[in-house]
Structures are given as C-alpha cells and as structure tokens.
CSV table of C-alpha atoms in Angstrom, one decimal:
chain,number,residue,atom,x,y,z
A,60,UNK,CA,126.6,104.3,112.6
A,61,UNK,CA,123.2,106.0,112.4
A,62,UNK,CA,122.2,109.3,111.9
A,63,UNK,CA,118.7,111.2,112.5
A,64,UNK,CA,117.7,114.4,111.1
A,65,UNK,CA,114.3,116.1,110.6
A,66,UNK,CA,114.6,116.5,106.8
A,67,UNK,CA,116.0,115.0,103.7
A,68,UNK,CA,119.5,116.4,102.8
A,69,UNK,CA,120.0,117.3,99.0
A,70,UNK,CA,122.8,113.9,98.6
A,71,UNK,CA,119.6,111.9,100.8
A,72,UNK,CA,117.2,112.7,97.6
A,73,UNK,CA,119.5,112.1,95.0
A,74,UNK,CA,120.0,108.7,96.8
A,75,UNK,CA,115.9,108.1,96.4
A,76,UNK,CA,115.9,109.7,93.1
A,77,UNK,CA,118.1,106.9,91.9
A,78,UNK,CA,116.1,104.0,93.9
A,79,UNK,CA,114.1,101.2,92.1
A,80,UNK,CA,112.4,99.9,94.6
A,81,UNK,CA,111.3,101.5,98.0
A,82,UNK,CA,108.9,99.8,101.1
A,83,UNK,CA,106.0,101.4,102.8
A,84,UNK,CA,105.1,100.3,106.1
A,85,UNK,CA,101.8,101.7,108.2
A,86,UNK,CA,99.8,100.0,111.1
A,87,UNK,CA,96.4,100.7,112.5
A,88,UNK,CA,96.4,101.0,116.3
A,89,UNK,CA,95.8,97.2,116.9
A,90,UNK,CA,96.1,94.6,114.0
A,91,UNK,CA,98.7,93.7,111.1
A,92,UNK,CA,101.4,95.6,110.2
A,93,UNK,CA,101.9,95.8,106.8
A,94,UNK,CA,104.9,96.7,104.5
A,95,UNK,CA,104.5,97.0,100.8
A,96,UNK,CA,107.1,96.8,98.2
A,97,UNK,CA,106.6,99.4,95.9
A,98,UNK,CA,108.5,100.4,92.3
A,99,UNK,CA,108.1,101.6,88.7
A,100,UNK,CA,108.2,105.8,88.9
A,101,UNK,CA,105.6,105.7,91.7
A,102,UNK,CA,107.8,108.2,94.0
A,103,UNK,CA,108.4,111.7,94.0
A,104,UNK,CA,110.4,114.4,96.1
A,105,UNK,CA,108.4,117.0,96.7
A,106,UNK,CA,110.7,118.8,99.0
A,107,UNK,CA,113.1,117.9,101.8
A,108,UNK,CA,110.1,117.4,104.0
A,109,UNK,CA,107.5,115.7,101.7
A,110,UNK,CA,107.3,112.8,99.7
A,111,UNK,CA,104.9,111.6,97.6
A,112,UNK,CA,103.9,107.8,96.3
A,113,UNK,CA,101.4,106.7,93.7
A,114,UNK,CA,99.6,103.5,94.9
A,115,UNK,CA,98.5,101.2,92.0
A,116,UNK,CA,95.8,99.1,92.1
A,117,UNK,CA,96.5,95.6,94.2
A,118,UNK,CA,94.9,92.7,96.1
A,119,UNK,CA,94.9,95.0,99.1
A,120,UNK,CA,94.4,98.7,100.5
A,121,UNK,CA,96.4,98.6,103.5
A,122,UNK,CA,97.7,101.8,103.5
A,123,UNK,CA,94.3,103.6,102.3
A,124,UNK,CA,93.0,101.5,105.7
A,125,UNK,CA,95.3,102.2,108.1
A,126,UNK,CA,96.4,106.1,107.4
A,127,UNK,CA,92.1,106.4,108.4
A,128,UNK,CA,93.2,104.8,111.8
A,129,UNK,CA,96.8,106.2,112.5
A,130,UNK,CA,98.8,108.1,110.0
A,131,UNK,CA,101.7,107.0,110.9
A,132,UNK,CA,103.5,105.9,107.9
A,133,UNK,CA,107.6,105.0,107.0
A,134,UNK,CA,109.2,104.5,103.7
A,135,UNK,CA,112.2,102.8,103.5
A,136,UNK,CA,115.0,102.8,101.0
A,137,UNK,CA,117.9,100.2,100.7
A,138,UNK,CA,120.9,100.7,98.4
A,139,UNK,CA,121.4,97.4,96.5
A,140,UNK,CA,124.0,98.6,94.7
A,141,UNK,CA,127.0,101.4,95.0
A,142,UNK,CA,127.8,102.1,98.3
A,143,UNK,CA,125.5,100.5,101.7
A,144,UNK,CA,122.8,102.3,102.9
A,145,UNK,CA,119.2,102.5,104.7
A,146,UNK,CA,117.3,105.4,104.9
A,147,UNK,CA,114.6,105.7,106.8
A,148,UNK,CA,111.7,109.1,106.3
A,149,UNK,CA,108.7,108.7,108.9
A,150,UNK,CA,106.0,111.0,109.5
A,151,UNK,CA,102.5,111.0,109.1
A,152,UNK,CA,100.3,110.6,105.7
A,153,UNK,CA,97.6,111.2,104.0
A,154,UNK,CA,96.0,109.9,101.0
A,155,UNK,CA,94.5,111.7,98.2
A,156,UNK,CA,92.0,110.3,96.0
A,157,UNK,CA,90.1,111.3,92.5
A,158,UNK,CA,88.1,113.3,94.1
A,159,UNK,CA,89.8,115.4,96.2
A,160,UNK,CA,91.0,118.7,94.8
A,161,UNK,CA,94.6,117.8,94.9
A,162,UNK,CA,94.4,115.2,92.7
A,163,UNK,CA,95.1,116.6,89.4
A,164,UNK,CA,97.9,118.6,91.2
A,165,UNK,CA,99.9,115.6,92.1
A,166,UNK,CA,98.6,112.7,89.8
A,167,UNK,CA,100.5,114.4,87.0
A,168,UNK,CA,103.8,114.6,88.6
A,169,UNK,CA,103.6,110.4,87.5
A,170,UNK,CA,102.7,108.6,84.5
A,171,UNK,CA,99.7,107.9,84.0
A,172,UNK,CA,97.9,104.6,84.7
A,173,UNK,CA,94.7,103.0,84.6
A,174,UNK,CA,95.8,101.5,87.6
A,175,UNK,CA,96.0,104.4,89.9
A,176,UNK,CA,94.0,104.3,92.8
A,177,UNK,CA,95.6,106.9,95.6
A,178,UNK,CA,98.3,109.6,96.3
A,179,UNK,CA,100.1,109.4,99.6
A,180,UNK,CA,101.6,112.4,100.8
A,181,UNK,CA,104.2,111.5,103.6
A,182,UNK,CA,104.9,114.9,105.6
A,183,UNK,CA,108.7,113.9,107.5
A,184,UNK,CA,109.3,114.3,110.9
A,185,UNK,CA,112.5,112.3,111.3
A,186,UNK,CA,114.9,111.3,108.8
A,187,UNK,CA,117.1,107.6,109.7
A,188,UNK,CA,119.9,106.8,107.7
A,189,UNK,CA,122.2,103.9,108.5
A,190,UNK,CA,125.1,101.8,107.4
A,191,UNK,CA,123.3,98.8,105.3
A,192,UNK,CA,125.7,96.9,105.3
A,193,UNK,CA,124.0,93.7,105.6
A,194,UNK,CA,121.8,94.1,102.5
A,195,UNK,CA,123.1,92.2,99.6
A,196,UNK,CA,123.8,93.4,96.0
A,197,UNK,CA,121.4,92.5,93.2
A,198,UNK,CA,121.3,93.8,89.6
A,199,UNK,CA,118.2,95.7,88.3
A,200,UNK,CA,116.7,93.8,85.1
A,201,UNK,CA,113.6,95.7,84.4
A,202,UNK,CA,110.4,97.1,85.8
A,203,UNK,CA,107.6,93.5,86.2
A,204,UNK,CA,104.4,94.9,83.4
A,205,UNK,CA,102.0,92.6,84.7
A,206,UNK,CA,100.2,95.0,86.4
A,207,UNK,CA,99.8,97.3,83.3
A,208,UNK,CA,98.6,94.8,81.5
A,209,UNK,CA,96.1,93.3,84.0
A,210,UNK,CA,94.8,96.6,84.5
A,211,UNK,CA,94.9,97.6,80.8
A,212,UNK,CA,92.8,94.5,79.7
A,213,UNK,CA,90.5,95.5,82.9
A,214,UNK,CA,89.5,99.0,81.8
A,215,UNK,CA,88.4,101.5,84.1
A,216,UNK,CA,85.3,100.1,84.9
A,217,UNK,CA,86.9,96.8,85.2
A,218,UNK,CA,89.5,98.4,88.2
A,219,UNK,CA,86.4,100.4,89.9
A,220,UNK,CA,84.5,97.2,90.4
A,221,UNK,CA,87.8,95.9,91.4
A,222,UNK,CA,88.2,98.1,94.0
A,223,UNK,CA,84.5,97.4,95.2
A,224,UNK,CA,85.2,93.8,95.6
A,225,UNK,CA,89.1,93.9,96.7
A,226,UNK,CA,89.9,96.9,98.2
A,227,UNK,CA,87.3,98.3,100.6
A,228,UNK,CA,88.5,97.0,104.1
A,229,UNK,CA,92.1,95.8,105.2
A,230,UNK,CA,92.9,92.6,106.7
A,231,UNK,CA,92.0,93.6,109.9
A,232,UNK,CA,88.5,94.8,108.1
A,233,UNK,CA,89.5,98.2,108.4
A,234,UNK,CA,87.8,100.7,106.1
A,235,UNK,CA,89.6,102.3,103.1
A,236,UNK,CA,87.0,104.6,102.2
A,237,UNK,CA,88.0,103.9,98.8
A,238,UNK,CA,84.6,104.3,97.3
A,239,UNK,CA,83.3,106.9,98.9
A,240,UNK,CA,86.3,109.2,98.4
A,241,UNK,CA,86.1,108.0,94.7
A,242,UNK,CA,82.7,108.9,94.1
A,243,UNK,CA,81.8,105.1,93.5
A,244,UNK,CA,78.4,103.7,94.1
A,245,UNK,CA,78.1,100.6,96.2
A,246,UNK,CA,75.9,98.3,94.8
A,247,UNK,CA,73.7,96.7,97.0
C-alpha cells in the first residue's frame, strides 16, 4: 500500500497545496519527541525537494531546539476529506531567523504576522505516501484567530519578551538560540 520516493510528485503538491492542517515532528538525540499541529497559510512548496513552514509564536520552541541537536525533521499530511491519504516528506531542516540573510527572501512568500518567529526549510530525502484509510472525515470550519489576536494585543515588543521568557530552551532544556539569532538582548 505504500510508496517511497525521493521527491514530491506534481499530484503530491497539489495534495499539500490543498491541506489545512499539516504536523511536524523533530527529536533531539535523547529526550521528547515532539509533533506540532500546524495550520493557517504557514506552508509553502518550494520545489519537489523543499518545503518551507512559518513557525508562529507558541508556548514552546521545540523545533528551533531540536533542529540545533539533530535536523532530522518530518511533516506529515493527512487527507480528511476526498480520497485517503498520508504523506509523509522527511529530511533534514534548518531554521531561519530575522537575522539571517534569507529571511526577507522567504518571510514574504507568507502573510505577514507579528507572530512570526522562524522559517524552517525541510530539504527531502524520502517521500512516504500511504493508504489512510483509517483517518476519519471532518469538515473544515475556519482558521482558530486567537493567536492573531494574542499576538496583536502583545505588539512586537510584547512577543520579543515573550520569546525571552517562553521560548529559549525546549522541554528537555535544550537551547533554541532564539535570541541570539534574533539579535535580542538577554536581560540579566
């Protein structure tokens, strides 16, 4: 029932092109694992062997954390509508940040936000897709705008202190770099 290729076919992105809601999961070489739900337009095709996610602010950085240790990273796509399917892109990542020179290059292939905080760039090594047949239908109703708002009412300081407090180490107290790759000052 599955099939394994090194790159996304063009009927493969139109799949993920139509997708509302994709997961992320990374691990450092010893703690958690983590997958993150992610959604909104915070995913973009680059080509048939790159893809490339916007990660909004949140209570954690686990991705940021564990891409330092291992960059090992897979996303994961689930039809929950139309016809069953999983599909699978792992690789290895990298995240860019607003100070690296590729920010501006990618940040603008997505809306903008307040709330933005890195740019992962997943370079595919092997492609999974499989049957899916277990996964259940739901309707879409809407994107949640929580998140907007929170980080709206926070303002751009409000989010950079944020990220000071929240988002510097992983569960596992990993470091995200997040403020030095920012350009933030660490108050003592």
């Amino acid at each position: 029932m599955g099939q394994t290729t090194k790159s996304l076919n063009e009927k493969q992105i139109a799949f993920i092109e139509q997708q509302k809601i994709y997961f992320v999961g990374t691990a450092a070489p010893t703690g958690s694992v983590n997958i993150s739900p992610k959604g909104g337009d915070s995913l973009r095709v680059i080509d048939s062997k790159t893809l490339a996610w916007l990660n909004l602010t949140g209570s954690g950085n686990e991705s940021a954390a564990h891409v330092l240790q291992a960059p090992r990273m897979t996303v994961m796509f689930c039809a929950f509508e139309g016809s069953p399917l999983i599909l699978r892109a792992y690789g290895n990542a990298r995240a860019i940040h607003r100070n690296d020179p590729e920010w501006e290059i990618y940040v603008s292939l997505f809306p903008e936000s307040i709330a933005s905080r890195q740019i992962f760039l997943l370079d595919i090594d092997l492609v999974q897709a499989s049957c899916g047949m277990s996964v259940p239908l739901f309707d879409y109703e809407g994107d949640r705008r929580e998140l907007q708002k929170w980080s709206e009412k926070q303002g751009s300081q409000g989010i950079q202190k944020y990220w000071l407090k929240k988002n510097q180490t992983s569960l596992d107290g990993f470091e995200s770099q997040i403020a030095e790759k920012s350009g933030l000052k660490v108050e003592e």
